């Protein structure tokens, strides 16, 4: 365990609790209400001007301008286009970090809005539409709103708040570094030394204003793999004259499914291994030389994750060898498991109840999607939660999901998200200084 993690965890467990009513929830709610229109204005501007991962140039300039206008110390150019703003409270206390991601997706918007995105860009050599189809525009707007609220409370606020506006959560372009991992690599936490980090994400799976959370493992690790099966080309009428990589690939696909179901402890954490590409051959009567398989691994336990990697390579190679073929296996490690600190969970849920009301706070199941917030939570205790944005008249189970060209945000949820983030920052700093 990293020294910084040990120190931060100790602080969570043993911090001296002081009077937490110095800044009343009613004062936070009043400030937040006054900020609501500004947050929506920020969100609509960002939505109309989306940019892809590691290309958030204008987004970065816009954020930096707004944060400087609030009187914050602003750093730019971190992990290419990242922005970090720092608020020093007037009283001594710990440092916490609040994070929002800011990149958009190569998706052409199909929602009829006056501020709909008409932006285009290039992605993998193709001209594509660009849209905030995952709601990162709302994340940035809500974090800027939180900063605005906290600046107004500066004279009563202990400690320091680091606002992280992070690029490339959706993944850096091929051949580039980016996102949370690069921000940390460039010394973000070493410089600011936060003892806890918080983040939120909007979701179509919950009604607008409803908050979802989970303690412990919450979101999966996400790894990509490629298996190349080398056989021996022959005529389709004489399969015995070669080694058929298509048949071998089929055997590998089926054999690999037993890893999750038979070879790792399913009672400890679920896992999924899925193939998304099988590419080989060009004609009906020619058995090809090789076949390429591409897929993803999702898991909720870092130890089991390593086991799956080993077993995937072992299974593919031995199945291929048994047929006289050869398998080359490459595993590309993606985001680790997102784990919510239990002490932070207990603390934050009380704030959720205060802001949204108990009826609007729900414990969620495991999410097989992945998030690079996980890197921050590996360094210090972290907590990541979800904010519903589906309108009341829609069924969240059938509403267009995040990443859909029809993904729609009910903006009434934004005031809940901004107030929640403000309240947890205020209360954490007051209770731990």
Tab-separated table of C-alpha atoms in Angstrom:
chain	number	residue	atom	x	y	z
A	1	UNK	CA	0.000	0.000	0.000
A	2	UNK	CA	1.299	3.469	-0.917
A	3	UNK	CA	2.407	5.709	1.966
A	4	UNK	CA	-0.029	8.412	0.844
A	5	UNK	CA	-2.894	5.902	0.983
A	6	UNK	CA	-1.929	4.776	4.494
A	7	UNK	CA	-1.779	8.357	5.751
A	8	UNK	CA	-5.048	9.329	4.132
A	9	UNK	CA	-6.843	6.231	5.427
A	10	UNK	CA	-5.539	6.904	8.906
A	11	UNK	CA	-6.847	10.456	8.689
A	12	UNK	CA	-10.272	9.175	7.660
A	13	UNK	CA	-10.370	6.780	10.600
A	14	UNK	CA	-8.988	9.010	13.328
A	15	UNK	CA	-9.659	12.627	12.344
A	16	UNK	CA	-10.878	14.896	15.128
A	17	UNK	CA	-14.518	15.765	14.529
A	18	UNK	CA	-15.428	19.409	15.080
A	19	UNK	CA	-18.689	21.296	14.901
A	20	UNK	CA	-19.996	20.619	11.366
A	21	UNK	CA	-22.787	23.189	11.577
A	22	UNK	CA	-20.567	26.216	10.995
A	23	UNK	CA	-21.747	26.238	7.384
A	24	UNK	CA	-25.379	25.157	7.463
A	25	UNK	CA	-26.895	22.975	4.671
A	26	UNK	CA	-29.461	25.741	4.215
A	27	UNK	CA	-26.648	28.177	3.385
A	28	UNK	CA	-25.268	25.729	0.809
A	29	UNK	CA	-28.723	25.224	-0.683
A	30	UNK	CA	-29.263	28.995	-0.979
A	31	UNK	CA	-25.926	29.507	-2.733
A	32	UNK	CA	-26.604	26.566	-4.995
A	33	UNK	CA	-29.989	27.897	-6.031
A	34	UNK	CA	-28.333	31.172	-7.009
A	35	UNK	CA	-25.789	29.253	-9.129
A	36	UNK	CA	-28.295	27.061	-10.989
A	37	UNK	CA	-28.798	29.270	-14.037
A	38	UNK	CA	-25.042	29.750	-14.443
A	39	UNK	CA	-24.416	25.985	-14.292
A	40	UNK	CA	-27.001	25.387	-17.021
A	41	UNK	CA	-25.490	28.161	-19.148
A	42	UNK	CA	-22.023	26.604	-18.767
A	43	UNK	CA	-23.362	23.169	-19.619
A	44	UNK	CA	-25.111	24.343	-22.776
A	45	UNK	CA	-22.000	26.112	-24.030
A	46	UNK	CA	-19.894	23.000	-23.438
A	47	UNK	CA	-22.513	20.776	-25.030
A	48	UNK	CA	-22.555	22.907	-28.160
A	49	UNK	CA	-18.746	22.883	-28.423
A	50	UNK	CA	-17.572	19.312	-27.714
A	51	UNK	CA	-14.031	18.087	-28.362
A	52	UNK	CA	-12.524	14.611	-28.519
A	53	UNK	CA	-10.032	13.081	-26.082
A	54	UNK	CA	-6.673	14.885	-25.843
A	55	UNK	CA	-8.082	17.512	-28.205
A	56	UNK	CA	-10.062	19.547	-25.656
A	57	UNK	CA	-8.216	22.755	-26.554
A	58	UNK	CA	-11.102	25.249	-26.534
A	59	UNK	CA	-12.754	23.452	-23.630
A	60	UNK	CA	-9.574	23.923	-21.600
A	61	UNK	CA	-9.409	27.634	-22.412
A	62	UNK	CA	-13.075	28.079	-21.489
A	63	UNK	CA	-12.721	26.306	-18.143
A	64	UNK	CA	-9.537	28.160	-17.219
A	65	UNK	CA	-11.209	31.497	-17.987
A	66	UNK	CA	-14.194	30.718	-15.753
A	67	UNK	CA	-12.025	29.498	-12.882
A	68	UNK	CA	-9.753	32.525	-13.045
A	69	UNK	CA	-12.827	34.737	-12.974
A	70	UNK	CA	-13.721	33.118	-9.651
A	71	UNK	CA	-10.318	34.120	-8.280
A	72	UNK	CA	-8.855	30.620	-8.184
A	73	UNK	CA	-5.258	29.654	-8.853
A	74	UNK	CA	-5.324	27.874	-12.217
A	75	UNK	CA	-2.880	25.457	-13.831
A	76	UNK	CA	-3.246	24.422	-17.480
A	77	UNK	CA	-1.572	22.039	-19.907
A	78	UNK	CA	-1.610	19.087	-17.509
A	79	UNK	CA	-1.919	15.790	-19.401
A	80	UNK	CA	-2.063	17.864	-22.603
A	81	UNK	CA	-5.273	19.813	-22.024
A	82	UNK	CA	-6.145	19.284	-18.372
A	83	UNK	CA	-7.015	22.165	-16.059
A	84	UNK	CA	-6.509	22.252	-12.296
A	85	UNK	CA	-7.972	25.045	-10.162
A	86	UNK	CA	-7.133	25.469	-6.477
A	87	UNK	CA	-9.181	27.095	-3.736
A	88	UNK	CA	-7.442	27.917	-0.456
A	89	UNK	CA	-9.876	28.132	2.430
A	90	UNK	CA	-9.368	30.792	5.089
A	91	UNK	CA	-8.865	28.227	7.847
A	92	UNK	CA	-6.243	25.466	8.146
A	93	UNK	CA	-7.296	21.979	7.119
A	94	UNK	CA	-6.720	19.044	4.774
A	95	UNK	CA	-6.769	19.025	0.987
A	96	UNK	CA	-9.434	17.221	-1.023
A	97	UNK	CA	-9.758	16.757	-4.779
A	98	UNK	CA	-12.957	16.968	-6.846
A	99	UNK	CA	-12.817	15.631	-10.391
A	100	UNK	CA	-14.780	16.106	-13.621
A	101	UNK	CA	-13.904	14.664	-17.034
A	102	UNK	CA	-14.305	16.877	-20.084
A	103	UNK	CA	-13.901	14.939	-23.344
A	104	UNK	CA	-16.659	14.100	-25.820
A	105	UNK	CA	-17.281	11.125	-28.114
A	106	UNK	CA	-17.201	10.499	-31.892
A	107	UNK	CA	-21.004	10.415	-32.018
A	108	UNK	CA	-23.344	12.463	-34.244
A	109	UNK	CA	-26.052	14.020	-32.072
A	110	UNK	CA	-29.671	13.114	-32.858
A	111	UNK	CA	-31.347	15.105	-30.079
A	112	UNK	CA	-33.394	18.109	-31.189
A	113	UNK	CA	-32.021	20.854	-28.949
A	114	UNK	CA	-31.372	24.541	-29.674
A	115	UNK	CA	-27.850	23.960	-28.375
A	116	UNK	CA	-27.296	20.562	-30.031
A	117	UNK	CA	-23.795	19.821	-31.232
A	118	UNK	CA	-23.033	20.355	-34.901
A	119	UNK	CA	-19.309	19.787	-34.336
A	120	UNK	CA	-17.248	17.422	-36.451
A	121	UNK	CA	-13.709	16.129	-36.147
A	122	UNK	CA	-11.444	13.334	-37.307
A	123	UNK	CA	-11.364	9.993	-35.514
A	124	UNK	CA	-9.241	7.090	-36.742
A	125	UNK	CA	-8.878	8.742	-40.130
A	126	UNK	CA	-12.596	9.347	-40.608
A	127	UNK	CA	-14.699	12.496	-40.368
A	128	UNK	CA	-17.147	12.054	-37.486
A	129	UNK	CA	-19.713	14.000	-35.551
A	130	UNK	CA	-18.734	14.938	-32.007
A	131	UNK	CA	-21.151	14.902	-29.062
A	132	UNK	CA	-21.123	14.955	-25.275
A	133	UNK	CA	-22.988	11.656	-25.395
A	134	UNK	CA	-21.691	10.581	-21.989
A	135	UNK	CA	-22.538	13.770	-20.120
A	136	UNK	CA	-19.035	15.076	-19.471
A	137	UNK	CA	-20.332	18.567	-20.276
A	138	UNK	CA	-22.571	18.289	-17.217
A	139	UNK	CA	-19.694	17.048	-15.068
A	140	UNK	CA	-17.610	20.101	-15.925
A	141	UNK	CA	-20.517	22.510	-15.428
A	142	UNK	CA	-21.421	21.015	-12.045
A	143	UNK	CA	-17.811	21.135	-10.862
A	144	UNK	CA	-17.534	24.767	-11.944
A	145	UNK	CA	-20.772	25.420	-10.056
A	146	UNK	CA	-19.308	23.701	-7.004
A	147	UNK	CA	-16.243	25.925	-7.273
A	148	UNK	CA	-18.476	29.006	-7.466
A	149	UNK	CA	-20.361	27.914	-4.346
A	150	UNK	CA	-17.218	27.147	-2.371
A	151	UNK	CA	-15.575	30.447	-3.310
A	152	UNK	CA	-18.573	32.187	-1.739
A	153	UNK	CA	-17.912	30.190	1.463
A	154	UNK	CA	-14.152	30.735	1.464
A	155	UNK	CA	-14.058	32.830	4.655
A	156	UNK	CA	-15.598	29.956	6.636
A	157	UNK	CA	-13.927	27.103	4.769
A	158	UNK	CA	-10.996	25.128	6.182
A	159	UNK	CA	-8.391	23.396	4.042
A	160	UNK	CA	-7.912	23.359	0.306
A	161	UNK	CA	-9.963	22.103	-2.637
A	162	UNK	CA	-8.331	20.960	-5.865
A	163	UNK	CA	-10.730	21.014	-8.827
A	164	UNK	CA	-9.552	18.564	-11.490
A	165	UNK	CA	-10.866	19.046	-15.019
A	166	UNK	CA	-9.535	15.927	-16.694
A	167	UNK	CA	-9.145	15.182	-20.399
A	168	UNK	CA	-9.341	11.835	-22.194
A	169	UNK	CA	-11.457	9.764	-19.825
A	170	UNK	CA	-12.871	7.998	-22.871
A	171	UNK	CA	-9.324	6.933	-23.760
A	172	UNK	CA	-6.414	8.696	-25.394
A	173	UNK	CA	-5.964	8.290	-29.150
A	174	UNK	CA	-3.883	5.305	-30.178
A	175	UNK	CA	-0.202	5.911	-29.513
A	176	UNK	CA	-0.844	8.700	-26.983
A	177	UNK	CA	-0.988	8.879	-23.201
A	178	UNK	CA	-3.748	10.743	-21.446
A	179	UNK	CA	-6.407	10.932	-18.787
A	180	UNK	CA	-6.105	10.332	-15.063
A	181	UNK	CA	-3.041	8.122	-15.400
A	182	UNK	CA	-1.069	10.854	-17.164
A	183	UNK	CA	-2.199	13.565	-14.733
A	184	UNK	CA	-0.914	11.430	-11.865
A	185	UNK	CA	2.258	10.555	-13.762
A	186	UNK	CA	2.930	14.268	-14.164
A	187	UNK	CA	2.727	14.748	-10.388
A	188	UNK	CA	-0.809	16.021	-9.744
A	189	UNK	CA	-1.261	14.286	-6.385
A	190	UNK	CA	2.392	14.588	-5.415
A	191	UNK	CA	2.080	18.353	-5.716
A	192	UNK	CA	-1.257	18.868	-3.993
A	193	UNK	CA	-1.344	15.904	-1.554
A	194	UNK	CA	-5.128	15.368	-1.302
A	195	UNK	CA	-6.339	13.040	1.431
A	196	UNK	CA	-9.523	12.110	-0.438
A	197	UNK	CA	-10.915	12.399	-3.971
A	198	UNK	CA	-14.537	12.566	-5.132
A	199	UNK	CA	-16.189	12.296	-8.538
A	200	UNK	CA	-19.679	11.969	-9.995
A	201	UNK	CA	-21.126	10.748	-13.278
A	202	UNK	CA	-24.534	11.300	-14.831
A	203	UNK	CA	-26.452	8.223	-15.958
A	204	UNK	CA	-29.545	7.412	-17.992
A	205	UNK	CA	-30.289	4.446	-15.726
A	206	UNK	CA	-31.718	6.602	-12.920
A	207	UNK	CA	-34.486	9.228	-12.873
A	208	UNK	CA	-33.387	12.863	-12.817
A	209	UNK	CA	-32.127	13.916	-9.394
A	210	UNK	CA	-31.800	10.387	-8.019
A	211	UNK	CA	-28.336	9.493	-6.684
A	212	UNK	CA	-26.847	6.011	-6.980
A	213	UNK	CA	-23.839	4.698	-5.085
A	214	UNK	CA	-22.019	1.546	-4.065
A	215	UNK	CA	-19.384	0.819	-1.420
A	216	UNK	CA	-16.270	-1.187	-2.319
A	217	UNK	CA	-15.805	-2.389	-5.913
A	218	UNK	CA	-18.272	-0.381	-7.983
A	219	UNK	CA	-17.082	-0.364	-11.593
A	220	UNK	CA	-15.108	-3.011	-13.438
A	221	UNK	CA	-11.586	-3.075	-14.736
A	222	UNK	CA	-11.520	-3.014	-18.534
A	223	UNK	CA	-8.809	-4.766	-20.541
A	224	UNK	CA	-8.560	-5.390	-24.267
A	225	UNK	CA	-6.974	-8.470	-25.805
A	226	UNK	CA	-5.937	-9.665	-29.241
A	227	UNK	CA	-5.348	-13.289	-30.177
A	228	UNK	CA	-3.817	-14.112	-33.541
A	229	UNK	CA	-4.221	-17.752	-34.535
A	230	UNK	CA	-1.678	-18.909	-37.115
A	231	UNK	CA	-2.648	-21.986	-39.094
A	232	UNK	CA	-1.713	-23.163	-42.584
A	233	UNK	CA	-3.594	-22.126	-45.694
A	234	UNK	CA	-5.213	-24.800	-47.807
A	235	UNK	CA	-8.110	-25.355	-50.215
A	236	UNK	CA	-11.489	-25.636	-48.516
A	237	UNK	CA	-12.029	-29.015	-50.197
A	238	UNK	CA	-8.850	-30.435	-48.592
A	239	UNK	CA	-8.763	-29.208	-44.953
A	240	UNK	CA	-6.356	-32.027	-44.050
A	241	UNK	CA	-3.782	-30.335	-46.277
A	242	UNK	CA	-3.364	-27.448	-43.849
A	243	UNK	CA	-4.271	-26.252	-40.358
A	244	UNK	CA	-7.623	-24.496	-40.148
A	245	UNK	CA	-7.293	-21.352	-37.953
A	246	UNK	CA	-11.045	-20.706	-38.164
A	247	UNK	CA	-11.905	-23.974	-36.431
A	248	UNK	CA	-9.110	-23.408	-33.901
A	249	UNK	CA	-10.380	-19.884	-33.226
A	250	UNK	CA	-13.873	-21.282	-32.617
A	251	UNK	CA	-12.436	-23.726	-30.109
A	252	UNK	CA	-10.574	-20.922	-28.365
A	253	UNK	CA	-13.716	-18.786	-28.114
A	254	UNK	CA	-15.590	-21.618	-26.427
A	255	UNK	CA	-12.702	-22.718	-24.201
A	256	UNK	CA	-12.119	-19.190	-22.926
A	257	UNK	CA	-15.695	-19.031	-21.610
A	258	UNK	CA	-14.789	-21.640	-19.009
A	259	UNK	CA	-12.276	-19.250	-17.417
A	260	UNK	CA	-14.991	-17.075	-15.890
A	261	UNK	CA	-17.378	-19.958	-15.216
A	262	UNK	CA	-14.975	-22.688	-14.035
A	263	UNK	CA	-11.439	-21.443	-13.378
A	264	UNK	CA	-11.762	-18.389	-11.105
A	265	UNK	CA	-13.708	-17.967	-7.869
A	266	UNK	CA	-17.145	-16.745	-8.982
A	267	UNK	CA	-18.197	-16.233	-5.356
A	268	UNK	CA	-15.531	-13.575	-4.868
A	269	UNK	CA	-16.195	-11.347	-7.868
A	270	UNK	CA	-17.950	-11.703	-11.241
A	271	UNK	CA	-16.023	-11.421	-14.483
A	272	UNK	CA	-16.841	-11.299	-18.189
A	273	UNK	CA	-14.750	-12.223	-21.223
A	274	UNK	CA	-16.332	-11.174	-24.507
A	275	UNK	CA	-15.157	-11.456	-28.104
A	276	UNK	CA	-16.095	-8.534	-30.308
A	277	UNK	CA	-14.138	-9.318	-33.481
A	278	UNK	CA	-13.351	-12.505	-35.392
A	279	UNK	CA	-11.516	-11.595	-38.568
A	280	UNK	CA	-10.096	-14.102	-41.055
A	281	UNK	CA	-10.504	-15.437	-44.546
A	282	UNK	CA	-11.699	-13.887	-47.785
A	283	UNK	CA	-13.332	-16.627	-49.909
A	284	UNK	CA	-15.730	-19.503	-49.312
A	285	UNK	CA	-13.363	-22.240	-50.475
A	286	UNK	CA	-10.044	-20.999	-49.103
A	287	UNK	CA	-8.987	-21.837	-45.565
A	288	UNK	CA	-6.842	-18.841	-44.511
A	289	UNK	CA	-3.431	-18.730	-42.895
A	290	UNK	CA	-4.566	-16.811	-39.845
A	291	UNK	CA	-7.493	-15.422	-37.867
A	292	UNK	CA	-7.547	-12.453	-35.490
A	293	UNK	CA	-9.723	-12.390	-32.376
A	294	UNK	CA	-10.307	-9.201	-30.387
A	295	UNK	CA	-12.217	-8.877	-27.145
A	296	UNK	CA	-12.611	-7.360	-23.706
A	297	UNK	CA	-12.203	-8.533	-20.107
A	298	UNK	CA	-14.262	-7.035	-17.287
A	299	UNK	CA	-13.657	-7.871	-13.639
A	300	UNK	CA	-14.113	-6.542	-10.083
A	301	UNK	CA	-11.084	-7.961	-8.263
A	302	UNK	CA	-7.506	-6.998	-9.100
A	303	UNK	CA	-6.100	-10.395	-8.070
A	304	UNK	CA	-8.620	-12.304	-10.184
A	305	UNK	CA	-7.898	-9.890	-13.020
A	306	UNK	CA	-4.293	-11.128	-13.124
A	307	UNK	CA	-5.457	-14.756	-12.988
A	308	UNK	CA	-7.740	-14.201	-15.966
A	309	UNK	CA	-4.910	-12.696	-17.974
A	310	UNK	CA	-2.687	-15.709	-17.296
A	311	UNK	CA	-5.433	-18.245	-17.987
A	312	UNK	CA	-6.511	-16.529	-21.218
A	313	UNK	CA	-3.014	-16.754	-22.652
A	314	UNK	CA	-2.523	-20.319	-21.394
A	315	UNK	CA	-5.874	-21.533	-22.799
A	316	UNK	CA	-5.474	-19.921	-26.222
A	317	UNK	CA	-1.948	-21.218	-26.734
A	318	UNK	CA	-2.669	-24.799	-25.645
A	319	UNK	CA	-5.896	-25.071	-27.666
A	320	UNK	CA	-4.024	-23.856	-30.733
A	321	UNK	CA	-1.110	-26.191	-30.089
A	322	UNK	CA	-3.419	-29.177	-29.769
A	323	UNK	CA	-4.542	-28.597	-33.382
A	324	UNK	CA	-1.088	-27.903	-34.773
A	325	UNK	CA	-1.639	-24.139	-34.865
A	326	UNK	CA	-0.005	-21.314	-32.955
A	327	UNK	CA	-1.647	-18.530	-30.945
A	328	UNK	CA	-0.105	-15.165	-30.154
A	329	UNK	CA	-1.840	-13.411	-27.257
A	330	UNK	CA	-1.526	-9.719	-26.393
A	331	UNK	CA	-3.386	-8.173	-23.455
A	332	UNK	CA	-3.692	-4.392	-23.267
A	333	UNK	CA	-4.351	-3.354	-19.678
A	334	UNK	CA	-7.016	-0.695	-19.377
A	335	UNK	CA	-8.601	0.976	-16.379
A	336	UNK	CA	-8.405	-0.857	-13.034
A	337	UNK	CA	-11.373	-1.607	-10.779
A	338	UNK	CA	-13.045	1.509	-9.352
A	339	UNK	CA	-13.216	0.939	-5.599
A	340	UNK	CA	-15.148	3.224	-3.255
A	341	UNK	CA	-13.629	3.641	0.197
A	342	UNK	CA	-16.035	2.386	2.872
A	343	UNK	CA	-15.421	5.250	5.315
A	344	UNK	CA	-16.033	7.767	2.561
A	345	UNK	CA	-19.172	5.883	1.514
A	346	UNK	CA	-20.634	6.089	5.014
A	347	UNK	CA	-19.784	9.790	5.180
A	348	UNK	CA	-21.115	10.707	1.732
A	349	UNK	CA	-24.421	8.826	1.950
A	350	UNK	CA	-25.449	11.106	4.832
A	351	UNK	CA	-24.871	14.092	2.534
A	352	UNK	CA	-26.873	12.435	-0.230
A	353	UNK	CA	-29.806	12.024	2.131
A	354	UNK	CA	-29.556	15.668	3.194
A	355	UNK	CA	-29.503	17.033	-0.341
A	356	UNK	CA	-31.686	14.632	-2.324
A	357	UNK	CA	-33.782	13.004	0.397
A	358	UNK	CA	-33.589	9.328	1.389
A	359	UNK	CA	-36.190	8.308	-1.178
A	360	UNK	CA	-33.917	9.590	-3.925
A	361	UNK	CA	-30.763	7.769	-2.811
A	362	UNK	CA	-30.234	4.210	-4.020
A	363	UNK	CA	-27.562	1.574	-3.582
A	364	UNK	CA	-26.600	0.272	-7.025
A	365	UNK	CA	-25.410	-3.073	-8.310
A	366	UNK	CA	-22.018	-3.674	-9.862
A	367	UNK	CA	-21.395	-1.793	-13.107
A	368	UNK	CA	-19.380	-3.579	-15.782
A	369	UNK	CA	-18.447	-0.265	-17.371
A	370	UNK	CA	-15.066	1.188	-16.429
A	371	UNK	CA	-13.772	4.593	-15.305
A	372	UNK	CA	-10.280	6.034	-15.063
A	373	UNK	CA	-11.289	7.723	-11.791
A	374	UNK	CA	-10.043	4.356	-10.519
A	375	UNK	CA	-6.445	5.564	-10.840
A	376	UNK	CA	-7.053	8.395	-8.377
A	377	UNK	CA	-8.749	6.022	-5.939
A	378	UNK	CA	-5.677	3.774	-6.018
A	379	UNK	CA	-3.598	6.658	-4.664
A	380	UNK	CA	-5.889	8.017	-1.924
A	381	UNK	CA	-9.327	7.063	-0.578
A	382	UNK	CA	-11.858	7.808	-3.292
A	383	UNK	CA	-15.585	7.881	-3.843
A	384	UNK	CA	-17.409	7.878	-7.190
A	385	UNK	CA	-21.183	8.076	-7.523
A	386	UNK	CA	-23.961	8.462	-10.089
A	387	UNK	CA	-26.593	11.106	-10.741
A	388	UNK	CA	-29.748	10.235	-12.672
A	389	UNK	CA	-30.661	12.504	-15.599
A	390	UNK	CA	-33.583	10.720	-17.264
A	391	UNK	CA	-36.804	12.815	-17.321
A	392	UNK	CA	-39.604	11.695	-15.016
A	393	UNK	CA	-41.884	10.790	-17.938
A	394	UNK	CA	-39.318	8.329	-19.363
A	395	UNK	CA	-38.465	4.831	-18.182
A	396	UNK	CA	-34.761	4.746	-17.226
A	397	UNK	CA	-34.618	1.112	-18.344
A	398	UNK	CA	-35.462	2.041	-21.933
A	399	UNK	CA	-34.178	5.631	-22.159
A	400	UNK	CA	-31.299	6.197	-24.611
A	401	UNK	CA	-28.163	5.286	-22.700
A	402	UNK	CA	-24.884	7.087	-22.206
A	403	UNK	CA	-22.921	7.014	-25.504
A	404	UNK	CA	-26.140	6.972	-27.533
A	405	UNK	CA	-26.639	9.717	-30.169
A	406	UNK	CA	-30.026	10.274	-28.485
A	407	UNK	CA	-28.663	10.558	-24.917
A	408	UNK	CA	-30.632	13.307	-23.204
A	409	UNK	CA	-30.015	15.150	-19.930
A	410	UNK	CA	-32.853	16.550	-17.828
A	411	UNK	CA	-31.090	19.681	-16.614
A	412	UNK	CA	-33.122	19.785	-13.403
A	413	UNK	CA	-30.701	17.150	-12.105
A	414	UNK	CA	-27.710	19.473	-12.361
A	415	UNK	CA	-28.660	21.519	-9.319
A	416	UNK	CA	-28.792	18.282	-7.278
A	417	UNK	CA	-25.349	17.238	-8.481
A	418	UNK	CA	-23.820	20.651	-7.806
A	419	UNK	CA	-25.347	20.925	-4.350
A	420	UNK	CA	-24.299	17.384	-3.468
A	421	UNK	CA	-20.678	17.980	-4.443
A	422	UNK	CA	-20.628	21.309	-2.582
A	423	UNK	CA	-22.154	19.817	0.555
A	424	UNK	CA	-19.802	16.860	0.756
A	425	UNK	CA	-16.780	19.145	0.263
A	426	UNK	CA	-17.948	21.544	2.982
A	427	UNK	CA	-18.778	18.817	5.468
A	428	UNK	CA	-15.659	16.781	4.817
A	429	UNK	CA	-13.344	19.753	5.316
A	430	UNK	CA	-15.202	20.902	8.442
A	431	UNK	CA	-15.189	17.460	10.009
A	432	UNK	CA	-11.552	16.640	9.250
A	433	UNK	CA	-9.575	19.770	10.091
